[in-house]
Short mmCIF file of C-alpha atoms in Angstrom, two decimals:
data_model
loop_
_atom_site.label_atom_id
_atom_site.label_comp_id
_atom_site.label_asym_id
_atom_site.label_seq_id
_atom_site.Cartn_x
_atom_site.Cartn_y
_atom_site.Cartn_z
CA LEU W 1 16.56 -74.92 34.28
CA ILE W 2 14.83 -75.80 31.01
CA GLY W 3 18.05 -76.24 29.09
CA PRO W 4 19.04 -74.81 25.69
CA ARG W 5 16.36 -74.15 23.14
CA ARG W 6 16.34 -76.65 20.36
CA ARG W 7 16.05 -75.67 16.75
CA PRO W 8 13.06 -77.16 14.95
CA ARG W 9 13.91 -80.17 12.87
CA ALA W 10 13.76 -79.65 9.14
CA LEU W 11 10.71 -81.29 7.63
CA PRO W 12 10.92 -83.69 4.71
CA ALA W 13 10.03 -81.96 1.47
CA SER W 14 7.85 -84.91 0.37
CA VAL W 15 5.41 -84.68 3.22
CA CYS W 16 2.05 -83.11 2.47
CA TYR W 17 0.73 -80.98 5.29
CA ASN W 18 -2.90 -81.26 4.25
CA CYS W 19 -3.23 -84.98 4.25
CA SER W 20 -1.74 -88.07 5.68
CA GLU W 21 -0.27 -89.16 2.34
CA ASN W 22 3.12 -88.33 0.95
CA LYS W 23 3.94 -87.38 -2.63
CA THR W 24 4.23 -91.04 -3.57
CA GLY W 25 0.64 -91.72 -2.53
CA ARG W 26 1.59 -93.87 0.37
CA LYS W 27 0.20 -93.31 3.80
CA ALA W 28 2.53 -91.52 6.13
CA SER W 29 3.14 -93.09 9.43
CA ALA W 30 1.68 -91.51 12.51
CA GLY W 31 5.12 -90.45 13.70
CA ALA W 32 6.03 -88.92 10.35
CA ARG W 33 2.65 -87.24 10.13
CA PHE W 34 3.08 -85.79 13.60
CA ALA W 35 6.58 -84.48 12.75
CA ALA W 36 5.35 -82.99 9.51
CA GLU W 37 2.47 -81.04 10.96
CA PRO W 38 3.52 -77.42 11.68
CA THR W 39 2.33 -75.45 14.65
CA PRO W 40 -1.03 -74.01 13.65
CA ILE W 41 -1.14 -70.23 13.11
CA HIS W 42 -4.36 -68.56 14.13
CA MET W 43 -5.05 -65.38 12.11
CA PRO W 44 -6.53 -62.56 14.20
CA ASP W 45 -9.95 -61.22 13.49
CA VAL W 46 -10.65 -57.71 12.16
CA ASN W 47 -10.85 -56.02 15.57
CA THR W 48 -7.59 -57.54 16.71
CA ARG W 49 -5.80 -56.43 13.54
CA THR W 50 -7.09 -52.87 14.04
CA GLU W 51 -5.76 -52.84 17.59
CA TRP W 52 -2.38 -54.06 16.35
CA ARG W 53 -2.25 -51.35 13.69
CA HIS W 54 -3.07 -48.58 16.20
CA SER W 55 -0.51 -49.99 18.60
CA THR W 56 2.16 -50.05 15.90
CA LEU W 57 1.43 -46.47 14.82
CA SER W 58 1.46 -45.34 18.42
CA ARG W 59 4.85 -46.93 18.98
CA ALA W 60 6.19 -45.37 15.76
CA GLY W 61 4.95 -41.95 16.86
CA SER W 62 6.57 -42.38 20.25
CA LEU W 63 9.86 -43.37 18.65
CA SER W 64 9.73 -40.33 16.33
CA ALA W 65 9.11 -38.00 19.25
CA LEU W 66 11.93 -39.62 21.20
CA ALA W 67 14.26 -39.23 18.23
CA ALA W 68 13.38 -35.54 17.96
CA VAL W 69 14.05 -34.99 21.66
CA SER W 70 17.33 -36.88 21.39
CA LEU W 71 18.30 -34.71 18.43
CA LEU W 72 17.65 -31.57 20.41
CA LEU W 73 19.56 -32.83 23.41
CA SER W 74 22.44 -34.21 21.40
CA GLY W 75 23.92 -30.75 20.79
CA CYS W 76 24.00 -31.11 17.04
CA GLY W 77 22.78 -27.51 16.75
CA LEU W 78 20.23 -28.03 13.99
CA PHE W 79 17.57 -26.13 15.93
CA ILE W 80 19.81 -23.41 17.49
CA THR W 81 19.26 -19.98 15.96
CA PRO W 82 22.10 -17.60 15.08
CA GLN W 83 20.72 -15.12 17.61
CA HIS W 84 21.00 -17.71 20.36
CA ARG W 85 24.57 -18.57 19.39
CA ILE W 86 25.55 -14.88 19.37
CA ALA W 87 24.01 -14.44 22.82
CA VAL W 88 25.95 -17.47 24.09
CA ALA W 89 29.15 -16.07 22.54
CA ARG W 90 28.66 -12.81 24.43
CA GLN W 91 28.32 -14.75 27.67
CA GLU W 92 31.49 -16.68 26.92
CA LEU W 93 33.29 -13.43 26.06
CA ASN W 94 32.27 -11.87 29.37
CA ALA W 95 33.58 -14.97 31.14
CA GLY W 96 36.92 -14.78 29.36
CA ARG W 97 36.34 -18.02 27.45
CA TRP W 98 37.40 -16.69 24.07
CA GLN W 99 37.82 -20.05 22.34
CA ALA W 100 34.27 -21.09 23.22
CA ALA W 101 32.93 -17.72 22.08
CA ALA W 102 34.83 -17.92 18.81
CA ALA W 103 33.54 -21.45 18.18
CA GLU W 104 29.93 -20.30 18.51
CA LEU W 105 30.48 -17.36 16.18
CA ARG W 106 32.34 -19.37 13.56
CA THR W 107 29.41 -21.76 13.47
CA VAL W 108 27.14 -18.80 12.73
CA VAL W 109 29.27 -17.24 9.99
CA GLN W 110 29.87 -20.59 8.30
CA ALA W 111 26.14 -21.09 7.94
CA HIS W 112 25.31 -17.39 7.47
CA PRO W 113 28.28 -15.57 5.88
CA ASP W 114 26.26 -12.35 5.65
CA ASN W 115 25.64 -12.10 9.42
CA ALA W 116 27.40 -8.80 10.10
CA GLY W 117 26.80 -8.91 13.85
CA ALA W 118 28.50 -12.29 14.20
CA TRP W 119 31.52 -11.14 12.21
CA GLN W 120 31.81 -7.97 14.28
CA LEU W 121 31.63 -9.83 17.58
CA LEU W 122 34.14 -12.40 16.29
CA SER W 123 36.56 -9.54 15.58
CA GLU W 124 36.11 -8.29 19.14
CA VAL W 125 36.66 -11.77 20.56
CA SER W 126 39.80 -12.22 18.47
CA LEU W 127 41.15 -8.88 19.60
CA ASP W 128 40.64 -9.66 23.29
CA ALA W 129 42.32 -13.04 22.73
CA ALA W 130 45.38 -11.31 21.20
CA ASP W 131 44.62 -12.67 17.72
CA VAL W 132 45.16 -9.45 15.78
CA ARG W 133 45.15 -11.10 12.36
CA GLY W 134 41.90 -12.82 13.15
CA ALA W 135 40.41 -9.52 14.30
CA GLN W 136 41.52 -7.80 11.10
CA SER W 137 40.04 -10.52 8.92
CA SER W 138 36.74 -10.66 10.80
CA ILE W 139 36.18 -6.91 10.75
CA LYS W 140 36.68 -6.87 6.98
CA HIS W 141 33.98 -9.51 6.66
CA ALA W 142 31.74 -7.50 8.97
CA ILE W 143 32.09 -4.39 6.82
CA THR W 144 31.45 -6.42 3.66
CA ALA W 145 28.31 -7.83 5.29
CA GLY W 146 27.04 -4.30 5.96
CA ALA W 147 28.13 -3.56 9.53
CA LYS W 148 28.25 0.13 10.41
CA GLY W 149 27.83 2.54 13.29
CA PRO W 150 29.83 3.93 16.25
CA ASP W 151 30.51 0.50 17.75
CA LEU W 152 32.03 -0.74 14.51
CA ASP W 153 34.14 2.41 14.13
CA ALA W 154 35.39 2.07 17.71
CA LEU W 155 36.35 -1.52 16.98
CA ARG W 156 38.13 -0.49 13.79
CA LEU W 157 40.24 1.97 15.79
CA ARG W 158 41.09 -0.72 18.35
CA VAL W 159 42.16 -3.10 15.59
CA TRP W 160 44.40 -0.47 13.99
CA LEU W 161 46.05 0.33 17.29
CA ALA W 162 46.52 -3.32 18.26
CA GLY W 163 48.00 -4.03 14.83
CA GLY W 164 50.61 -1.29 15.19
CA GLN W 165 48.90 1.08 12.75
CA PRO W 166 48.47 4.30 14.73
CA LYS W 167 48.81 6.41 11.60
CA ALA W 168 45.80 4.68 10.06
CA ALA W 169 43.76 5.50 13.16
CA ILE W 170 44.94 9.12 13.13
CA ALA W 171 44.10 9.49 9.43
CA ALA W 172 40.64 7.99 9.90
CA ILE W 173 39.76 10.24 12.85
CA THR W 174 41.20 13.47 11.48
CA GLY W 175 39.77 12.69 8.06
CA HIS W 176 36.29 12.14 9.58
CA THR W 177 35.91 8.71 8.01
CA VAL W 178 35.02 7.16 11.37
CA ASP W 179 32.79 8.30 14.18
CA ALA W 180 33.23 6.27 17.36
CA GLY W 181 31.47 8.82 19.54
CA GLU W 182 32.87 10.74 22.48
CA PRO W 183 34.90 10.38 24.58
CA THR W 184 35.97 7.13 22.86
CA GLN W 185 37.18 8.85 19.71
CA SER W 186 39.27 11.45 21.54
CA LEU W 187 40.81 8.77 23.74
CA ASP W 188 41.71 6.63 20.73
CA LEU W 189 43.20 9.62 18.93
CA ALA W 190 45.35 10.42 21.98
CA ARG W 191 46.39 6.77 22.24
CA ALA W 192 47.32 6.78 18.54
CA TYR W 193 49.43 9.92 18.97
CA VAL W 194 51.28 8.32 21.89
CA ALA W 195 51.95 5.17 19.83
CA ALA W 196 53.16 7.33 16.95
CA GLY W 197 55.61 9.17 19.20
CA GLN W 198 53.63 12.43 19.21
CA GLY W 199 53.07 12.77 22.94
CA ASP W 200 52.57 16.54 22.79
CA LYS W 201 49.52 16.15 20.58
CA ALA W 202 48.17 13.47 22.89
CA LEU W 203 48.52 15.74 25.94
CA ALA W 204 46.84 18.59 24.09
CA ILE W 205 43.79 16.35 23.63
CA LEU W 206 43.80 14.84 27.12
CA GLU W 207 44.21 17.94 29.28
CA PRO W 208 40.86 19.56 28.38
CA LEU W 209 39.18 16.16 28.27
CA LEU W 210 40.25 15.31 31.82
CA ALA W 211 39.34 18.79 33.00
CA ALA W 212 35.78 18.03 31.92
CA HIS W 213 35.82 14.37 32.97
CA ALA W 214 38.11 13.99 35.98
CA ASP W 215 37.08 10.36 36.56
CA LEU W 216 37.99 9.20 33.07
CA THR W 217 40.38 6.38 33.98
CA GLN W 218 41.55 5.58 30.47
CA GLY W 219 42.35 9.23 29.87
CA ARG W 220 44.63 9.39 32.90
CA VAL W 221 46.33 6.14 31.96
CA ILE W 222 47.04 7.42 28.43
CA MET W 223 48.32 10.69 29.84
CA ALA W 224 50.59 8.82 32.26
CA GLU W 225 51.99 6.78 29.36
CA ALA W 226 52.62 9.94 27.34
CA LEU W 227 54.41 11.54 30.28
CA ALA W 228 56.47 8.41 30.95
CA ARG W 229 57.65 8.31 27.34
CA ARG W 230 58.85 11.87 27.76
CA GLY W 231 60.79 10.85 30.86
CA GLN W 232 58.41 12.59 33.27
CA LEU W 233 58.01 9.56 35.51
CA GLU W 234 56.96 11.41 38.67
CA GLN W 235 54.16 13.23 36.87
CA ALA W 236 53.11 9.95 35.29
CA LEU W 237 52.92 8.24 38.68
CA GLN W 238 50.87 11.12 40.04
CA GLN W 239 48.31 10.69 37.28
CA LEU W 240 48.09 6.96 38.02
CA GLU W 241 47.73 7.53 41.75
CA GLN W 242 44.85 9.89 41.11
CA ALA W 243 43.26 7.40 38.73
CA MET W 244 43.45 4.63 41.34
CA GLN W 245 41.84 6.85 43.94
CA LEU W 246 38.93 7.61 41.62
CA ASP W 247 38.61 4.08 40.22
CA THR W 248 39.20 1.15 42.57
CA LYS W 249 38.30 -1.52 40.02
CA SER W 250 40.28 -0.88 36.84
CA ALA W 251 43.49 -2.89 36.47
CA LEU W 252 45.09 -0.46 34.02
CA PRO W 253 46.43 2.17 36.48
CA PRO W 254 48.30 -0.27 38.77
CA LEU W 255 49.51 -2.21 35.72
CA LEU W 256 51.20 0.85 34.22
CA GLU W 257 52.40 1.94 37.66
CA GLY W 258 54.14 -1.41 38.13
CA ARG W 259 55.90 -1.11 34.80
CA ILE W 260 57.09 2.42 35.53
CA LEU W 261 58.34 1.45 38.99
CA ALA W 262 60.20 -1.53 37.53
CA ALA W 263 61.81 0.75 34.95
CA ARG W 264 63.04 2.90 37.85
CA GLY W 265 64.48 -0.12 39.60
CA GLN W 266 61.91 -0.04 42.41
CA TYR W 267 61.20 -3.74 42.19
CA PRO W 268 59.44 -4.34 45.54
CA ALA W 269 56.98 -1.51 44.84
CA ALA W 270 56.60 -2.74 41.26
CA GLU W 271 55.80 -6.25 42.48
CA GLN W 272 53.14 -4.86 44.81
CA ALA W 273 51.52 -2.77 42.07
CA LEU W 274 51.53 -5.62 39.55
CA THR W 275 50.04 -8.04 42.07
CA ALA W 276 47.27 -5.51 42.70
CA ALA W 277 46.69 -5.17 38.96
CA LEU W 278 46.27 -8.92 38.53
CA ALA W 279 43.88 -9.04 41.48
CA ARG W 280 41.71 -6.40 39.80
CA MET W 281 41.51 -8.16 36.46
CA PRO W 282 38.13 -9.75 35.65
CA PRO W 283 37.99 -12.92 33.54
CA ALA W 284 37.17 -10.84 30.46
CA GLN W 285 40.30 -8.68 30.78
CA PRO W 286 42.07 -8.66 27.38
CA LEU W 287 44.72 -11.35 27.24
CA LEU W 288 47.58 -8.95 26.48
CA ASP W 289 46.93 -7.05 29.72
CA ARG W 290 47.16 -10.23 31.78
CA VAL W 291 50.23 -11.45 29.90
CA GLY W 292 51.94 -8.08 30.31
CA ALA W 293 51.26 -8.05 34.05
CA LEU W 294 52.58 -11.59 34.54
CA VAL W 295 55.71 -10.91 32.48
CA ALA W 296 56.51 -7.73 34.41
CA LEU W 297 55.79 -9.44 37.74
CA THR W 298 58.07 -12.38 36.93
CA GLU W 299 60.87 -10.02 35.88
CA ALA W 300 60.45 -7.92 39.04
CA ARG W 301 60.72 -11.03 41.20
CA LEU W 302 63.78 -12.26 39.34
CA ALA W 303 65.40 -8.87 39.84
CA GLN W 304 64.88 -9.30 43.60
CA GLY W 305 66.24 -12.85 43.61
CA LYS W 306 62.81 -14.32 44.40
CA VAL W 307 63.28 -17.33 42.15
CA ALA W 308 60.49 -19.45 43.65
CA ALA W 309 57.99 -16.59 43.40
CA ALA W 310 59.16 -15.87 39.84
CA ALA W 311 58.61 -19.53 38.94
CA GLN W 312 55.09 -19.29 40.33
CA SER W 313 54.13 -16.28 38.19
CA GLN W 314 55.86 -17.83 35.18
CA THR W 315 53.69 -20.91 35.63
CA SER W 316 50.61 -18.67 35.59
CA LEU W 317 51.95 -17.07 32.43
CA ALA W 318 52.44 -20.46 30.79
CA ALA W 319 48.81 -21.30 31.57
CA VAL W 320 47.47 -18.33 29.56
CA ALA W 321 50.22 -17.96 26.91
CA PRO W 322 51.96 -21.34 26.59
CA GLY W 323 53.25 -20.74 23.08
CA ALA W 324 54.60 -17.21 23.55
CA PRO W 325 58.39 -16.82 23.17
CA ILE W 326 58.47 -14.58 26.25
CA THR W 327 57.04 -17.45 28.30
CA GLN W 328 59.89 -19.74 27.31
CA LEU W 329 62.42 -16.93 27.71
CA LEU W 330 61.40 -16.45 31.32
CA ALA W 331 61.55 -20.20 31.88
CA GLY W 332 65.14 -20.13 30.65
CA ARG W 333 65.99 -17.21 32.91
CA ILE W 334 64.55 -19.06 35.90
CA ASP W 335 66.71 -22.10 35.06
CA LEU W 336 69.76 -19.83 34.92
CA ALA W 337 68.83 -18.24 38.24
CA ARG W 338 68.61 -21.72 39.79
CA GLY W 339 72.10 -22.52 38.54
CA ASP W 340 70.94 -24.87 35.79
CA LEU W 341 73.07 -23.44 32.99
CA SER W 342 72.52 -26.34 30.60
CA GLY W 343 68.74 -26.20 31.04
CA GLY W 344 68.70 -22.43 30.65
CA ILE W 345 70.83 -22.53 27.51
CA SER W 346 68.59 -25.19 26.02
CA GLN W 347 65.48 -23.08 26.69
CA LEU W 348 67.05 -19.94 25.22
CA GLU W 349 68.21 -21.75 22.09
CA LYS W 350 64.65 -22.96 21.54
CA VAL W 351 63.38 -19.41 21.91
CA LEU W 352 65.84 -18.08 19.34
CA ALA W 353 64.97 -20.89 16.94
CA ARG W 354 61.41 -19.56 16.95
CA ALA W 355 62.13 -15.83 17.41
CA PRO W 356 65.65 -15.02 16.19
CA ASP W 357 65.07 -11.26 16.57
CA LEU W 358 64.36 -11.48 20.30
CA LEU W 359 67.48 -9.69 21.52
CA ALA W 360 66.77 -10.30 25.21
CA ALA W 361 66.99 -14.05 24.66
CA ARG W 362 70.24 -13.67 22.72
CA LEU W 363 71.70 -11.47 25.46
CA TYR W 364 70.91 -14.00 28.20
CA LEU W 365 72.21 -16.82 26.02
CA GLY W 366 75.49 -15.00 25.53
CA ALA W 367 75.80 -14.42 29.27
CA ALA W 368 75.06 -18.09 29.97
CA GLU W 369 77.61 -19.27 27.43
CA LEU W 370 80.15 -16.95 29.03
CA SER W 371 79.39 -18.39 32.47
CA GLN W 372 80.01 -21.89 31.11
CA GLY W 373 83.31 -20.80 29.60
CA ASN W 374 82.13 -21.09 26.01
CA LEU W 375 83.82 -17.88 24.93
CA GLN W 376 83.40 -18.32 21.18
CA GLN W 377 79.67 -19.00 21.45
CA ALA W 378 79.25 -16.13 23.90
CA GLN W 379 81.06 -13.71 21.61
CA GLN W 380 78.95 -14.76 18.64
CA GLN W 381 75.68 -14.14 20.48
CA LEU W 382 76.74 -10.84 22.05
CA GLU W 383 78.10 -9.42 18.79
CA GLN W 384 74.71 -9.98 17.17
CA VAL W 385 73.04 -8.10 20.02
CA VAL W 386 75.42 -5.14 19.72
CA GLN W 387 75.00 -5.01 15.94
CA ALA W 388 71.22 -4.90 16.26
CA SER W 389 71.21 -2.58 19.27
CA PRO W 390 74.40 -0.48 19.53
CA ASP W 391 73.13 1.31 22.65
CA ASN W 392 72.75 -1.93 24.65
CA VAL W 393 75.16 -1.24 27.50
CA ALA W 394 74.83 -4.68 29.11
CA ALA W 395 75.71 -6.44 25.86
CA ARG W 396 78.72 -4.20 25.31
CA LYS W 397 80.07 -4.85 28.81
CA LEU W 398 79.70 -8.61 28.43
CA LEU W 399 81.32 -8.51 24.98
CA ALA W 400 84.26 -6.54 26.35
CA SER W 401 84.78 -9.16 29.05
CA VAL W 402 84.85 -11.89 26.40
CA ARG W 403 87.49 -10.11 24.33
#
């Protein structure tokens, strides 16, 4: 309504503000004098200046307080203690959010490299997330920082076993260089003997242990695995059935039961057991357990011709292990089961480009090439399987059909 604000007109430099004369001594006209006179500025008195100063300081203090609050709320972490971050990491670990837990702990160890507790927990988080190398590195840092005690020794045993070093675990326990406490140490020693192919020694440890602790779920699962490796599948299933009766929450007994049933060709029962195992798994269940269950479930469904159900469990697998070669292998098998030979072959070739020693992928690729009539490519793939695994009956039969 009042229009644009006008800029004040520049005043002539020759006009004197204190009198009506210009620099030449001539009288300035009334109009020029009026234009030359600036707007008068009234200086405040002492009391007013004091009020202004207090007001300015008050505003500055308010802004400083607001900045501090904003800094705290901004998440920059300058005022978060290592103890708080470790506590948050434990909560994230219990919720199965391993990446978030690891991020908190890495923040701690970057600022405090000598925080043994943070390194130890980071090793545990890495192990549950299937990052064995990360677990090995973190536990070395924890030991260097001064970590010690039964919890650390138990974690060291877990890292050795997860890294495929059962002999290191056996040597440490029998050499009394670790003390993880009982029954943890006896269970880990039995597990190490099973992994090392010494099932008899594992059973010798487990039988008296289970006689004293009948409800020890892990003990029965390890015993079932030892029996299964010896070919005593019925006895292994009996141990697992007893474990499931005593423990209705652990996912380990039905998980191993499903694998054993699948190995026996009892795919419907295997599917049921594996579904039950997945239903029992809490968010904090180690990633390898969940991946193993989903892989076995997808394979059991494929064996029954349940392609749609297999695709569903494979999708769940891709959500938790998107970069695993087994995930892409199963995707290729599902394409083949749907009749998409080109898509399946493409998937399997990608798998072998990343994991050339994965014989299962090479076997399915050879079979797919054979189905497409690519006899030379099929023979090449199948010969590599037979050379690497002479006892592979399926590969030998397919190779004979090619020749």
